[in-house]
Amino acid sequence: MRVLVTGGAGYVGSFVVRHLLERNHDVRVLDDLSTGRAEAVPDIAPDIVNIRHAQDVAAVVRSFAPEAIIHLAGLKSSAESVQRPDLYYDVNVTGTSALLRAAKRHGVERFVFSSSCAVYGSPQVCPVDEHAPTEPQSPYGETKLACERMLQWHARVTGMRWAALRYFNVAGAAADGSLGEFTGPHTVQLVPLAIKAARSGVPLKIYGGDYPTFDGTAVRDYLHVVDLAEAHVRLIEGLETPELSGVYNLGTGRPASVLEIVKMIEQVSGCPVPYHLAPRRNGDPAFSWADSEHARRTFDWVPQRKLDEIVRSAWLWHSSGRSGEA
Ligand SMILES: NC(=O)c1ccc[n+]([C@@H]2O[C@H](COP(=O)([O-])OP(=O)(O)OC[C@H]3O[C@@H](n4cnc5c(N)ncnc54)[C@H](O)[C@@H]3O)[C@@H](O)[C@H]2O)c1
């Protein structure tokens, strides 16, 4: 299949591209390289295009004529989105709108969108299934929900098959340390930040030590990036069947606290992770982990990799000297 991957030079996107190539798909990458890196997709020269620029987006779609689009390009920090809601709406919503318009004009048949568990806000009940109320608590979560709805309306009109994947917390790297998350000032994820603390000795800031959890720190669902990439490819291939269209939660269903992650990094690396506790951040839930039963039942996706593989692979990658700051 010809598959256009927006944001394909980013963390999740580069794993999706790698897996698509392993499955012999014809892949093109659209990315403005704002956080992504060309070296993350060494076999492909990305089209360096801002997703907000409708004419440039349309030109890529016209020239490549993809049968499927996997749309990952966007901004992803809830905390930053509270400071810069205009930017988040512009990149995430306007960008998705430009892409959908081009998809419609050129008859793209399948579309997979990177959504987020941020659409649920603070879940009342865990594990969270797809029927849980959506109550985003940041502009970031709002933009993801707006894009999901735009996608559903668009699909009704065009007949395009679609999936919105609500990822929980993505982490980890290739098992051989050959690919992972490039870090820099934009890095917001716990695992690379905690590894950075272990390697640099500069304490990790843990937001909230007084949550009603067993150790007082926030509890999340960490999903290996390779398992996540496999879900995208499985869906793109399976969307032959219209019944696969829909919203899917993607997580492991195995919760872990911030301090558990810290301890596991210490075990794997043999280095202490210095940290200090800071006040909770507005909008950060105490608990969030996924019920991914719908994905298992519908397209037979079950994440294979455990937390220790996430931490081991991430440590290997960040120790390779190729990941940036951490
Ligand atoms: N990493 C996670 O834990 C997580 C969780 C839930 C959802 N997501 C979503 O998954 C997607 C990918 O996340 P990621 O972790 O790989 O982030 P990332 O920052 O590594 O990747 C995003 C990619 O989009 C590109 N991009 C950003 N703005 C762009 C623009 N205006 N035009 C074109 N390209 C642009 C970046 O250069 C980058 O390559 C995002 O949409 C994010 O919201 C990620």
PDB file of N, CA and C in Angstrom, residues 40 69 90 109 111 121 126 131 138-139 160 188 209 273 291 317:
ATOM      1  N   ALA A  40      15.920   9.847  11.900  1.00  0.00           N
ATOM      2  CA  ALA A  40      15.031   8.808  12.443  1.00  0.00           C
ATOM      3  C   ALA A  40      14.397   7.976  11.327  1.00  0.00           C
ATOM      4  N   ILE A  69      -3.445   7.129   4.984  1.00  0.00           N
ATOM      5  CA  ILE A  69      -2.678   8.151   5.703  1.00  0.00           C
ATOM      6  C   ILE A  69      -2.652   7.774   7.180  1.00  0.00           C
ATOM      7  N   ASP A  90      -4.145  25.662  16.239  1.00  0.00           N
ATOM      8  CA  ASP A  90      -3.675  25.920  14.887  1.00  0.00           C
ATOM      9  C   ASP A  90      -2.989  24.678  14.304  1.00  0.00           C
ATOM     10  N   GLU A 109      -8.435   6.275   1.017  1.00  0.00           N
ATOM     11  CA  GLU A 109      -9.437   5.308   1.488  1.00  0.00           C
ATOM     12  C   GLU A 109      -9.350   4.984   2.969  1.00  0.00           C
ATOM     13  N   PHE A 111      -7.581   6.057   6.927  1.00  0.00           N
ATOM     14  CA  PHE A 111      -6.964   7.149   7.685  1.00  0.00           C
ATOM     15  C   PHE A 111      -6.872   6.728   9.153  1.00  0.00           C
ATOM     16  N   GLY A 121      -9.502  13.332  30.143  1.00  0.00           N
ATOM     17  CA  GLY A 121      -9.250  14.156  31.322  1.00  0.00           C
ATOM     18  C   GLY A 121      -8.904  13.287  32.510  1.00  0.00           C
ATOM     19  N   CYS A 126     -10.987   3.402  36.417  1.00  0.00           N
ATOM     20  CA  CYS A 126      -9.919   2.753  35.650  1.00  0.00           C
ATOM     21  C   CYS A 126     -10.071   1.245  35.794  1.00  0.00           C
ATOM     22  N   HIS A 131     -16.003   3.861  26.207  1.00  0.00           N
ATOM     23  CA  HIS A 131     -17.309   4.457  26.545  1.00  0.00           C
ATOM     24  C   HIS A 131     -17.201   5.469  27.681  1.00  0.00           C
ATOM     25  N   SER A 138      -7.299  19.980  29.102  1.00  0.00           N
ATOM     26  CA  SER A 138      -6.278  20.878  28.535  1.00  0.00           C
ATOM     27  C   SER A 138      -6.660  21.157  27.089  1.00  0.00           C
ATOM     28  N   PRO A 139      -6.161  22.262  26.545  1.00  0.00           N
ATOM     29  CA  PRO A 139      -6.380  22.504  25.111  1.00  0.00           C
ATOM     30  C   PRO A 139      -5.844  21.359  24.260  1.00  0.00           C
ATOM     31  N   MET A 160     -14.635   7.063   3.752  1.00  0.00           N
ATOM     32  CA  MET A 160     -13.274   6.657   4.129  1.00  0.00           C
ATOM     33  C   MET A 160     -13.314   5.801   5.405  1.00  0.00           C
ATOM     34  N   VAL A 188       8.769  15.825  27.232  1.00  0.00           N
ATOM     35  CA  VAL A 188       7.855  15.926  28.376  1.00  0.00           C
ATOM     36  C   VAL A 188       7.607  14.571  29.041  1.00  0.00           C
ATOM     37  N   GLY A 209       3.256  14.349  45.018  1.00  0.00           N
ATOM     38  CA  GLY A 209       3.638  13.195  45.846  1.00  0.00           C
ATOM     39  C   GLY A 209       2.532  12.879  46.830  1.00  0.00           C
ATOM     40  N   VAL A 273      18.431   7.598  40.609  1.00  0.00           N
ATOM     41  CA  VAL A 273      17.696   8.666  39.905  1.00  0.00           C
ATOM     42  C   VAL A 273      17.356   9.730  40.960  1.00  0.00           C
ATOM     43  N   ASP A 291      -8.273   0.158  29.269  1.00  0.00           N
ATOM     44  CA  ASP A 291      -8.890  -1.105  28.901  1.00  0.00           C
ATOM     45  C   ASP A 291      -8.790  -1.170  27.368  1.00  0.00           C
ATOM     46  N   TRP A 317      19.119   3.002  24.438  1.00  0.00           N
ATOM     47  CA  TRP A 317      19.050   4.069  23.436  1.00  0.00           C
ATOM     48  C   TRP A 317      19.672   5.360  23.981  1.00  0.00           C
TER      49      TRP A 317
END
